[in-house]
Amino acid sequence: MTTAPRAAAATEVTPDELMTVNAARALAGARTCFVGIGLPSTAANLSRRTDNPDLVLVYESGTLGSKPTRLPLSIGDGELADTADAVVSVPEIFNYWLQAGRIDVGFLGAAQTDRYANINTTVVDRGPGRPEGRLPGAGGAPEIAANCGRVLMVLRHSTRNFVEKLDFTTTVGHGSGPGDRERLGLRGRGPTAVITDLGILRPDPETAELVLTEVHPGVTTDRVRAATGWELRVADRVTATAPPTEAEITALRTLKNAGRSAA
Amino acid sequence: MTTAPRAAAATEVTPDELMTVNAARALAGARTCFVGIGLPSTAANLSRRTDNPDLVLVYESGTLGSKPTRLPLSIGDGELADTADAVVSVPEIFNYWLQAGRIDVGFLGAAQTDRYANINTTVVDRGPGRPEGRLPGAGGAPEIAANCGRVLMVLRHSTRNFVEKLDFTTTVGHGSGPGDRERLGLRGRGPTAVITDLGILRPDPETAELVLTEVHPGVTTDRVRAATGWELRVADRVTATAPPTEAEITALRTLKNAGRSAA
Amino acid sequence: MAEIRTLHDAVAELVHDGDTVAMEGFTHLIPFAAAHEIIRQGITDLTLVRMTPDVIYDQLIGAGLVKKLVFSWGGNPGVGSLHRFRDAVENGWPRPLEIDEHSHAGMANRYVAGASGLPFAVLRGYRGSDIPERTDTVSTVTCPFTGEELAAVRAVNPDVTVIHAQQADHDGNVQLWGLTGVQKEAALAARRVLVTVEEIVDELTPRPTGVVLPGWAVTAVAPAPDGAHPSYAAGYSVRDNAFYQAWDPISRDRDAFRKWIEEHVHDRSQAR
Amino acid sequence: MAEIRTLHDAVAELVHDGDTVAMEGFTHLIPFAAAHEIIRQGITDLTLVRMTPDVIYDQLIGAGLVKKLVFSWGGNPGVGSLHRFRDAVENGWPRPLEIDEHSHAGMANRYVAGASGLPFAVLRGYRGSDIPERTDTVSTVTCPFTGEELAAVRAVNPDVTVIHAQQADHDGNVQLWGLTGVQKEAALAARRVLVTVEEIVDELTPRPTGVVLPGWAVTAVAPAPDGAHPSYAAGYSVRDNAFYQAWDPISRDRDAFRKWIEEHVHDRSQAR
């Protein structure tokens, strides 16, 4: 790049947009991505429109290489099949494509995560005398996290989501620390980044514990600490994420509007 | 039928034709047949042209409901796919269709069989100092015989083929006698008839040993005994198979000529 | 060959109180019309099996017909929660709901084992997850060649599987296309198979991505035009995303739900 | 994305002495042109894997390039024996041939396990057969739910799988259709994948029965028009049954075989 891209005016940009733009950037260089619906799907589709036009999107509904022109509301929207290079059965997508270790990046959301980037999407404890709160359940996540080359996570930052102890371990990130993935026979590298509306956390190479390495423009590390349910480790030098470019924001909004108008 | 079908003149009919016509008749009433190539395929296709026009032919190359207009030379001739109700992968045909017990009749040939209708298609002992003689091998037979509702066998009758002891058990028919299939966990009833160019053998309901129950017109029981490599049991009343009708012979020859001219 | 039946008769004949029923379709081709007929007929005490319970099972659960749910992801795709499902699990309304919960990979392989006539399937799954602690249908096996321990999931063999397809012919041969999900496996795993179709055609034309089920592998076919709505049938309709979004407030409220079912299911009796 | 290469270069780069090579195609789409290129390049000490060795492996075996054969049915379909295969097994000519022999169901599931990243597959097979006595790639596992004992077969993961398809596009996306056999599994089980194609087209049109392998799952694509002959490519050619019949006397005789290979393989150098 010979000229710096024009930054979008920061006031215009919402925290969710910051999260999505940075999630999309995290896919730079990836060849294939197994895409969860919702935030991960938005980010992966944005990546195809910005940094990584050749990114191959794989959806658990059985599509390889979907190129949707608008954001799918569900993982099985017809457009995902119509624009795919290949459509296969659900057992095949999990057994031949995911389980065999063919996918570079698994992109997941989460209801709860902990300091080792483990994920709970099953049940939450609502306190004594109250029944467990029901979440949707595992879906593809346990095997996506186990079998992709690496995992990206995207979720909003709050003490409700970033908890000291998961109420239920649906999906293993780094387990209880270094070496756990190997012991469990999980083949990929596991989560390499957790992108939130406040910043980016990455596992410490030594301890596998999530460390705050980047904050979005205008966000303080204290604010991130306050939104985290454990004593969050912060990198020695926390950098600010580059502000979204106009191109990124335009692409994101076009994508979202196309999805909305089609719904 | 109000009038007896016109019988083909016996002199015209070859022993192989008698075998094939009777093999085809054995499929009367069957809904689905997993068809081995060669004699079984000829018989199954003849059945569709005579007694059982709705017979569903299943070939291990992955075709369900093939309706070939000429005899396929190989199990993968294009016509089998072009005329099929469905074409599936080879793993699917074996796992979802055969193994799940969906097929009524498995129709097999054999290089060697014994008194319990076990099959050898792997190797033959050629005597001391000589290497084993190599046969093609198992193909689909072990699982066809295990998982179809029942099994029909068709092969030419000689002491070389009908042996006291198999040189190798490729495929289990009735094992070493009554109860063996159950003990081995083989789910179908196993071989119910062995149709040869001399007559028809069926397992004794008590002992599971093959018994000569029918001979083709003009064949004596002594001749069948002499062509069998063990002390063949003969039913108290051996009947003669009905001579082929003209319709059967015409259909068979039309089928074979169509195959030849297309080759 | 499959019998061609009205939806009313097919459901009455194939689906019974207490059955284990799988109604599959991964977002696409979800057999809503058949589910509504089950509600109209009040067939109850069902064990329902489905990877993604979706709005279809939210409705059956809310209608009080479901004893147990076997599933792997229970949300309203792209919208949020399935409130009737949550209300049943959390509060036992209108009746307690037993659950057997898996991952998608596990459920898909449970159907594969069922369709293959095997008692279990093997996968690299569930490792380190708490899921196996809450179900008796996940275990482990050891590879006899490498010694590696892998997950085993128990086969699922529904009493009846219901799917929706685009077309059948007069012999009951069925073709579906587009996203075909796990329908072939779900159908072949079942003792009885009911297929609702957009239309009966004189001849099935082979299609790209087409999955064909021969009539002899199907128990009954019932015409049900638009029978997947608010899901869709590629080539016939598009997904009614607005309905999925509108479902959220309806299903949040017990009375609103009951009223919706009364108006949109019970009062719309199926032509016989 | 897959590289588009000449057949010569693709074979030279992907297939090495001592490799385990699967060249699949169940009667249809057998990659003969690639096999002939292997013969021309004299790539040797191969372990060949294939459900039905067919004439293609009869030629490679007779040419002395094969150390071991992994297979399930070794005949000339509809004709009789594979005489070069028999001569190698029975007489060690031109070199001894080690064999690992299975049933079709077992071999198909070995590929499935390989494609699935599993070390083994489970099936109802081999029960009472002598086959397991002669191989170390069949064993048993016990169902952890029912206690039933089932057969286990070891995954096969070739160094390279070679298949023939009708078409590829310029990005190396591949489509084959008609009888697609076990090719998807064989390709996905391998470390490297070479696909020869009838032609390169600008855009792949989805076909009924079409199996698509995305370019990123393929290592190299090489144009080889009529590259399946005497097998065939549906839509491009028909099976040359007369060749299969004519092969019988050629392969019966060592000299006739050598002469045939000299004339029809070595003297026909592939355009580079």
XYZ file of N, CA, C and O in Angstrom, chain C residues 63-213:
604
model
N -46.896 -27.265 22.369
C -48.219 -27.903 22.299
C -48.354 -29.053 23.296
O -49.417 -29.669 23.391
N -47.270 -29.363 24.011
C -47.364 -30.356 25.084
C -47.305 -31.798 24.621
O -47.688 -32.706 25.355
N -46.779 -32.028 23.418
C -46.805 -33.379 22.858
C -45.481 -34.121 23.047
O -45.367 -35.273 22.658
N -44.504 -33.462 23.656
C -43.144 -33.997 23.625
C -42.661 -34.356 25.021
O -42.680 -33.539 25.934
N -42.191 -35.589 25.142
C -41.686 -36.120 26.399
C -40.176 -35.928 26.494
O -39.631 -35.653 27.553
N -39.520 -36.096 25.347
C -38.052 -36.074 25.344
C -37.563 -35.481 24.026
O -38.166 -35.711 22.974
N -36.446 -34.766 24.115
C -35.857 -34.154 22.924
C -34.414 -34.606 22.789
O -33.636 -34.514 23.738
N -34.068 -35.079 21.612
C -32.703 -35.491 21.285
C -32.208 -34.505 20.230
O -32.806 -34.413 19.157
N -31.130 -33.774 20.508
C -30.788 -32.654 19.625
C -29.337 -32.232 19.813
O -28.633 -32.730 20.691
N -28.919 -31.245 18.978
C -27.566 -30.722 19.134
C -27.461 -29.196 19.105
O -26.421 -28.664 19.503
N -28.482 -28.487 18.632
C -28.431 -27.018 18.707
C -29.851 -26.465 18.699
O -30.531 -26.552 17.677
N -30.275 -25.947 19.831
C -31.665 -25.566 19.992
C -31.903 -24.076 20.024
O -32.352 -23.547 21.046
N -31.644 -23.401 18.926
C -31.936 -21.974 18.849
C -32.851 -21.665 17.681
O -33.146 -22.531 16.871
N -33.295 -20.419 17.618
C -34.022 -19.911 16.462
C -32.956 -19.297 15.564
O -32.440 -18.223 15.863
N -32.591 -19.965 14.466
C -31.394 -19.582 13.705
C -31.408 -18.121 13.275
O -32.331 -17.665 12.620
N -30.375 -17.402 13.670
C -30.251 -16.002 13.284
C -31.108 -15.058 14.110
O -31.034 -13.850 13.937
N -31.948 -15.603 14.998
C -32.849 -14.760 15.781
C -32.528 -14.818 17.271
O -32.273 -13.793 17.895
N -32.512 -16.004 17.839
C -32.243 -16.078 19.272
C -32.687 -17.406 19.858
O -32.343 -18.459 19.318
N -33.443 -17.315 20.936
C -33.841 -18.522 21.663
C -35.097 -19.145 21.073
O -35.883 -18.484 20.404
N -35.271 -20.432 21.389
C -36.561 -21.094 21.189
C -37.245 -21.053 22.553
O -36.916 -21.821 23.454
N -38.208 -20.159 22.695
C -38.737 -19.903 24.042
C -39.595 -21.033 24.568
O -39.629 -21.291 25.767
N -40.320 -21.711 23.699
C -41.128 -22.848 24.183
C -40.214 -23.973 24.669
O -40.518 -24.642 25.658
N -39.140 -24.204 23.936
C -38.146 -25.198 24.353
C -37.547 -24.800 25.708
O -37.505 -25.611 26.649
N -37.161 -23.527 25.851
C -36.585 -23.085 27.114
C -37.586 -23.190 28.257
O -37.251 -23.632 29.361
N -38.811 -22.803 27.978
C -39.837 -22.837 29.023
C -40.073 -24.277 29.494
O -40.270 -24.537 30.687
N -40.016 -25.201 28.558
C -40.216 -26.612 28.926
C -39.049 -27.133 29.750
O -39.229 -27.801 30.771
N -37.832 -26.792 29.329
C -36.652 -27.284 30.041
C -36.524 -26.597 31.401
O -36.279 -27.253 32.416
N -36.702 -25.270 31.393
C -36.439 -24.520 32.621
C -37.594 -24.620 33.621
O -37.372 -24.681 34.833
N -38.807 -24.604 33.110
C -39.971 -24.509 34.006
C -40.940 -25.681 33.901
O -41.979 -25.692 34.564
N -40.627 -26.627 33.030
C -41.517 -27.782 32.892
C -42.879 -27.441 32.322
O -43.852 -28.157 32.562
N -42.972 -26.378 31.525
C -44.255 -25.973 30.957
C -44.310 -26.252 29.475
O -43.378 -25.882 28.765
N -45.339 -26.842 28.938
C -46.514 -27.345 29.654
C -46.286 -28.712 30.296
O -47.172 -29.219 30.959
N -45.130 -29.275 30.098
C -44.773 -30.524 30.767
C -43.252 -30.588 30.814
O -42.577 -29.945 30.007
N -42.707 -31.372 31.719
C -41.244 -31.484 31.775
C -40.699 -32.084 30.482
O -41.373 -32.896 29.832
N -39.527 -31.651 30.104
C -38.904 -32.135 28.867
C -37.556 -32.755 29.200
O -36.627 -32.071 29.633
N -37.476 -34.052 28.984
C -36.204 -34.759 29.149
C -35.338 -34.435 27.932
O -35.867 -34.312 26.823
N -34.019 -34.294 28.119
C -33.203 -34.031 26.933
C -32.005 -34.968 26.846
O -31.478 -35.444 27.847
N -31.638 -35.264 25.601
C -30.417 -36.015 25.294
C -29.667 -35.152 24.289
O -30.084 -34.995 23.148
N -28.567 -34.585 24.763
C -27.938 -33.486 24.046
C -26.577 -33.888 23.498
O -25.783 -34.519 24.187
N -26.317 -33.489 22.252
C -25.097 -33.880 21.547
C -24.464 -32.690 20.851
O -24.980 -31.578 20.909
N -23.354 -32.940 20.172
C -22.838 -31.963 19.211
C -23.402 -32.333 17.843
O -23.891 -33.445 17.623
N -23.304 -31.394 16.891
C -23.759 -31.694 15.533
C -23.043 -32.914 14.960
O -23.658 -33.783 14.349
N -21.719 -32.944 15.120
C -20.961 -34.066 14.557
C -21.443 -35.381 15.174
O -21.579 -36.399 14.489
N -21.725 -35.352 16.465
C -22.223 -36.559 17.126
C -23.585 -36.963 16.612
O -23.820 -38.136 16.275
N -24.513 -36.014 16.504
C -25.849 -36.339 16.017
C -25.803 -36.846 14.578
O -26.469 -37.815 14.229
N -25.023 -36.164 13.737
C -24.932 -36.599 12.338
C -24.454 -38.040 12.271
O -24.997 -38.858 11.509
N -23.476 -38.363 13.103
C -22.955 -39.729 13.079
C -23.899 -40.735 13.734
O -23.871 -41.917 13.397
N -24.738 -40.285 14.652
C -25.744 -41.194 15.203
C -26.716 -41.617 14.097
O -27.130 -42.773 14.018
N -27.086 -40.665 13.241
C -27.941 -41.011 12.094
C -27.201 -41.922 11.111
O -27.786 -42.854 10.549
N -25.923 -41.617 10.860
C -25.146 -42.449 9.933
C -25.116 -43.893 10.427
O -25.340 -44.835 9.657
N -24.862 -44.080 11.713
C -24.849 -45.439 12.264
C -26.221 -46.078 12.101
O -26.342 -47.244 11.695
N -27.266 -45.311 12.390
C -28.621 -45.848 12.246
C -28.918 -46.266 10.817
O -29.482 -47.339 10.575
N -28.514 -45.442 9.856
C -28.766 -45.749 8.446
C -27.929 -46.918 7.965
O -28.281 -47.596 7.006
N -26.800 -47.157 8.637
C -25.864 -48.197 8.210
C -26.108 -49.539 8.895
O -25.356 -50.478 8.667
N -27.111 -49.605 9.750
C -27.348 -50.858 10.461
C -26.260 -51.189 11.465
O -26.016 -52.354 11.768
N -25.586 -50.169 11.964
C -24.552 -50.369 12.986
C -25.061 -49.858 14.326
O -25.841 -48.907 14.369
N -24.601 -50.441 15.421
C -25.085 -49.973 16.721
C -24.413 -48.684 17.201
O -24.908 -48.059 18.132
N -23.320 -48.310 16.592
C -22.646 -47.077 17.013
C -21.779 -46.531 15.881
O -21.542 -47.220 14.883
N -21.339 -45.294 16.062
C -20.402 -44.671 15.127
C -19.236 -44.097 15.910
O -19.356 -43.816 17.105
N -18.129 -43.940 15.220
C -16.882 -43.459 15.818
C -16.604 -42.055 15.292
O -16.803 -41.780 14.116
N -16.145 -41.173 16.149
C -15.731 -39.847 15.681
C -14.685 -39.254 16.610
O -14.511 -39.715 17.733
N -13.988 -38.233 16.088
C -13.123 -37.410 16.922
C -14.001 -36.318 17.489
O -14.185 -35.286 16.844
N -14.533 -36.532 18.650
C -15.453 -35.541 19.159
C -15.568 -35.604 20.663
O -15.095 -36.566 21.292
N -16.184 -34.579 21.244
C -16.571 -34.521 22.649
C -15.383 -34.460 23.596
O -15.567 -34.435 24.814
N -14.169 -34.424 23.076
C -13.000 -34.512 23.954
C -12.906 -33.289 24.856
O -12.798 -32.168 24.379
N -12.910 -33.515 26.135
C -12.802 -32.443 27.102
C -14.107 -31.725 27.377
O -14.188 -30.889 28.270
N -15.138 -32.045 26.624
C -16.438 -31.393 26.814
C -17.193 -32.053 27.964
O -17.009 -33.237 28.253
N -18.075 -31.274 28.608
C -18.926 -31.838 29.658
C -20.133 -32.585 29.087
O -20.888 -33.206 29.847
N -20.338 -32.502 27.786
C -21.533 -33.125 27.192
C -21.684 -34.600 27.581
O -22.768 -35.016 27.975
N -20.628 -35.409 27.482
C -20.810 -36.839 27.785
C -21.290 -37.116 29.220
O -21.886 -38.158 29.463
N -21.064 -36.165 30.124
C -21.511 -36.394 31.513
C -23.021 -36.402 31.647
O -23.560 -36.884 32.642
N -23.705 -35.825 30.664
C -25.156 -35.712 30.792
C -25.920 -36.611 29.836
O -27.119 -36.443 29.645
N -25.236 -37.527 29.190
C -25.943 -38.437 28.278
C -25.352 -39.828 28.388
O -24.162 -39.975 28.700
N -26.171 -40.841 28.136
C -25.639 -42.204 28.107
C -25.472 -42.702 26.673
O -25.303 -43.890 26.451
N -25.513 -41.781 25.706
C -25.335 -42.183 24.314
C -23.997 -41.723 23.724
O -23.803 -41.755 22.521
N -23.091 -41.282 24.599
C -21.703 -41.033 24.187
C -20.807 -41.929 25.027
O -20.989 -42.022 26.246
N -19.878 -42.588 24.385
C -18.912 -43.411 25.109
C -17.581 -43.328 24.349
O -17.375 -42.401 23.565
N -16.707 -44.262 24.598
C -15.434 -44.276 23.867
C -15.158 -45.677 23.332
O -15.689 -46.667 23.844
N -14.359 -45.729 22.285
C -13.805 -46.993 21.808
C -12.318 -46.775 21.563
O -11.873 -45.654 21.337
N -11.591 -47.881 21.576
C -10.158 -47.805 21.351
C -9.850 -48.416 19.993
O -10.302 -49.518 19.684
N -9.081 -47.699 19.190
C -8.706 -48.221 17.874
C -7.852 -49.473 18.053
O -6.831 -49.430 18.746
N -8.283 -50.592 17.447
C -7.502 -51.822 17.624
C -6.170 -51.803 16.878
O -5.356 -52.705 17.085
N -5.941 -50.808 16.049
C -4.689 -50.738 15.296
C -3.692 -49.763 15.902
O -2.502 -50.030 15.941
N -4.199 -48.611 16.382
C -3.288 -47.571 16.879
C -3.357 -47.390 18.389
O -2.516 -46.713 18.971
N -4.385 -47.940 19.035
C -4.554 -47.736 20.461
C -5.171 -46.399 20.828
O -5.392 -46.115 22.007
N -5.455 -45.572 19.840
C -6.039 -44.261 20.128
C -7.472 -44.416 20.629
O -8.232 -45.256 20.150
N -7.833 -43.596 21.596
C -9.207 -43.615 22.099
C -10.026 -42.572 21.346
O -9.602 -41.426 21.193
N -11.197 -42.995 20.879
C -12.070 -42.093 20.126
C -13.450 -42.105 20.737
O -13.794 -42.998 21.522
N -14.246 -41.103 20.366
C -15.612 -41.074 20.860
C -16.473 -42.070 20.092
O -16.268 -42.310 18.896
N -17.431 -42.662 20.779
C -18.442 -43.509 20.151
C -19.802 -42.914 20.489
O -20.022 -42.464 21.617
N -20.681 -42.869 19.503
C -22.048 -42.411 19.763
C -23.004 -43.517 19.366
O -22.776 -44.254 18.401
N -24.062 -43.640 20.135
C -25.029 -44.707 19.888
C -25.872 -44.378 18.655
O -26.263 -43.229 18.439
N -26.149 -45.377 17.854
C -27.010 -45.199 16.686
C -28.370 -44.692 17.119
O -28.867 -45.040 18.195
N -28.989 -43.869 16.275
C -30.366 -43.484 16.496
C -31.208 -44.123 15.391
O -30.852 -44.073 14.211
N -32.260 -44.806 15.783
C -33.170 -45.463 14.840
C -34.600 -45.081 15.189
O -35.279 -45.775 15.960
N -35.076 -43.967 14.629
C -36.425 -43.506 14.960
C -37.494 -44.530 14.535
O -37.290 -45.284 13.579
N -38.613 -44.512 15.252
C -39.750 -45.286 14.764
C -40.195 -44.753 13.414
O -40.548 -45.507 12.517
N -40.191 -43.452 13.303
C -40.587 -42.844 12.030
C -39.763 -41.581 11.801
O -39.499 -40.829 12.741
N -39.310 -41.413 10.564
C -38.680 -40.161 10.155
C -39.605 -39.473 9.164
O -40.165 -40.120 8.279
N -39.759 -38.171 9.352
C -40.567 -37.359 8.449
C -39.648 -36.337 7.797
O -38.925 -35.619 8.500
N -39.652 -36.297 6.473
C -38.898 -35.258 5.768
C -39.793 -34.616 4.712
O -40.832 -35.185 4.340
N -39.390 -33.451 4.260
C -40.100 -32.779 3.179
C -39.176 -32.752 1.968
O -37.973 -32.528 2.102
N -39.719 -33.031 0.781
C -38.926 -33.028 -0.447
C -39.653 -32.206 -1.495
O -40.847 -31.936 -1.367
N -38.937 -31.841 -2.528
C -39.587 -31.094 -3.591
C -40.578 -31.966 -4.359
O -41.694 -31.540 -4.629
N -40.165 -33.189 -4.731
C -40.993 -33.961 -5.659
C -40.992 -35.454 -5.342
O -40.031 -35.996 -4.819
N -42.107 -36.074 -5.705
C -42.170 -37.532 -5.767
C -42.855 -37.891 -7.078
O -43.578 -37.072 -7.655
N -42.615 -39.110 -7.556
C -43.400 -39.572 -8.694
C -44.532 -40.480 -8.194
O -44.698 -40.663 -6.986
N -45.313 -41.022 -9.115
C -46.496 -41.777 -8.705
C -46.146 -43.105 -8.014
O -46.980 -43.699 -7.342
N -44.911 -43.570 -8.198
C -44.475 -44.783 -7.499
C -43.870 -44.463 -6.128
O -43.380 -45.363 -5.445
N -43.889 -43.197 -5.763
C -43.361 -42.846 -4.454
C -41.857 -42.678 -4.424
O -41.267 -42.548 -3.345
N -41.209 -42.688 -5.589
C -39.793 -42.304 -5.618
C -39.712 -40.811 -5.316
O -40.528 -40.034 -5.820
N -38.743 -40.431 -4.519
C -38.680 -39.067 -3.997
C -37.373 -38.419 -4.431
O -36.341 -39.083 -4.473
N -37.427 -37.135 -4.760
C -36.172 -36.397 -4.973
C -36.206 -35.074 -4.215
O -37.181 -34.327 -4.291
N -35.129 -34.821 -3.485
C -34.920 -33.519 -2.871
C -33.588 -32.986 -3.367
O -32.705 -33.749 -3.740
N -33.446 -31.663 -3.381
C -32.180 -31.080 -3.823
C -31.932 -29.758 -3.117
O -32.793 -29.252 -2.412
N -30.743 -29.218 -3.349
C -30.314 -28.043 -2.587
C -29.561 -28.541 -1.363
O -28.842 -29.533 -1.450
N -29.718 -27.866 -0.254
C -29.116 -28.356 0.986
C -29.907 -29.593 1.422
O -31.077 -29.481 1.764
N -29.271 -30.743 1.375
C -30.013 -31.969 1.699
C -29.654 -32.502 3.084
O -30.189 -33.524 3.509
N -28.777 -31.791 3.772
C -28.563 -32.017 5.197
C -28.312 -33.455 5.576
O -27.419 -34.119 5.044
N -29.099 -33.928 6.508
C -28.918 -35.285 7.023
C -30.166 -36.117 6.737
O -30.377 -37.166 7.341
N -30.966 -35.660 5.757
C -32.254 -36.312 5.538
C -32.138 -37.749 5.059
O -32.926 -38.596 5.448
N -31.172 -38.024 4.180
C -31.055 -39.406 3.707
C -30.765 -40.330 4.884
O -31.395 -41.376 5.035
N -29.832 -39.923 5.721
C -29.471 -40.759 6.867
C -30.647 -40.896 7.835
O -30.922 -41.979 8.346
N -31.338 -39.790 8.098
C -32.469 -39.840 9.035
C -33.553 -40.771 8.497
O -34.149 -41.554 9.245
N -33.807 -40.691 7.188
C -34.842 -41.548 6.600
C -34.421 -43.010 6.660
O -35.198 -43.878 7.080
N -33.185 -43.289 6.274
C -32.764 -44.687 6.208
C -32.543 -45.294 7.593
O -32.498 -46.510 7.742
N -32.422 -44.455 8.613
C -32.257 -44.967 9.976
C -33.597 -45.388 10.585
O -33.616 -46.079 11.600
N -34.704 -44.965 9.969
C -36.011 -45.138 10.604
C -36.716 -46.418 10.179
O -36.452 -46.974 9.117
N -37.625 -46.858 11.032
C -38.454 -48.021 10.696
C -39.507 -47.663 9.651
O -39.843 -48.450 8.793
N -40.051 -46.459 9.761
C -41.048 -45.980 8.797
C -40.621 -44.600 8.308
O -40.052 -43.832 9.078
N -40.914 -44.305 7.052
C -40.499 -43.026 6.469
C -41.697 -42.349 5.810
O -42.344 -42.934 4.940
N -41.978 -41.142 6.251
C -43.029 -40.323 5.632
C -42.368 -39.133 4.952
O -41.609 -38.403 5.583
N -42.666 -38.962 3.671
C -42.118 -37.831 2.925
C -43.275 -36.960 2.449
O -44.141 -37.428 1.708
N -43.295 -35.714 2.898
C -44.230 -34.755 2.319
C -43.524 -34.072 1.154
O -42.307 -33.888 1.180
N -44.297 -33.742 0.107
C -43.665 -33.184 -1.089
C -44.423 -31.963 -1.583
O -45.636 -31.841 -1.399
N -43.661 -31.089 -2.240
C -44.282 -29.937 -2.885
C -45.264 -30.390 -3.954
O -46.350 -29.843 -4.071
N -44.859 -31.386 -4.742
C -45.782 -31.877 -5.766
C -45.411 -33.282 -6.211
O -44.284 -33.732 -6.055
N -46.438 -33.947 -6.766
C -46.234 -35.247 -7.400
C -46.060 -34.990 -8.887
O -46.862 -34.277 -9.495
N -44.990 -35.527 -9.456
C -44.732 -35.305 -10.885
C -44.763 -36.648 -11.609
O -44.643 -37.707 -10.982
N -44.940 -36.584 -12.926
C -45.001 -37.838 -13.687
C -43.645 -38.527 -13.723
O -43.559 -39.748 -13.700
N -42.598 -37.713 -13.794
C -41.263 -38.313 -13.863
C -40.270 -37.416 -13.134
O -40.312 -36.195 -13.292
N -39.409 -38.021 -12.349
C -38.367 -37.252 -11.661
C -37.228 -36.986 -12.637
O -36.720 -37.904 -13.264
N -36.844 -35.732 -12.756
C -35.688 -35.375 -13.574
C -34.471 -35.273 -12.655
O -34.514 -34.534 -11.679
N -33.419 -36.050 -12.932
C -32.246 -35.955 -12.050
C -31.716 -34.526 -11.968
O -31.635 -33.834 -12.985
N -31.393 -34.095 -10.766
C -30.973 -32.722 -10.517
C -29.575 -32.691 -9.907
O -29.230 -33.581 -9.130
N -28.832 -31.629 -10.156
C -27.599 -31.441 -9.389
C -27.926 -31.398 -7.896
O -28.963 -30.835 -7.523
N -27.088 -31.968 -7.102
C -27.251 -32.114 -5.646
C -28.457 -32.973 -5.276
O -28.790 -33.090 -4.098
N -29.117 -33.571 -6.266
C -30.322 -34.357 -5.987
C -30.040 -35.584 -5.142
O -29.091 -36.321 -5.395
N -30.879 -35.775 -4.130
C -30.865 -37.007 -3.351
C -32.155 -37.742 -3.682
O -33.246 -37.187 -3.525
N -32.027 -38.950 -4.179
C -33.197 -39.743 -4.545
C -33.390 -40.856 -3.531
O -32.448 -41.569 -3.202
N -34.599 -40.967 -3.010
C -34.958 -42.126 -2.201
C -35.932 -42.962 -3.020
O -37.014 -42.490 -3.364
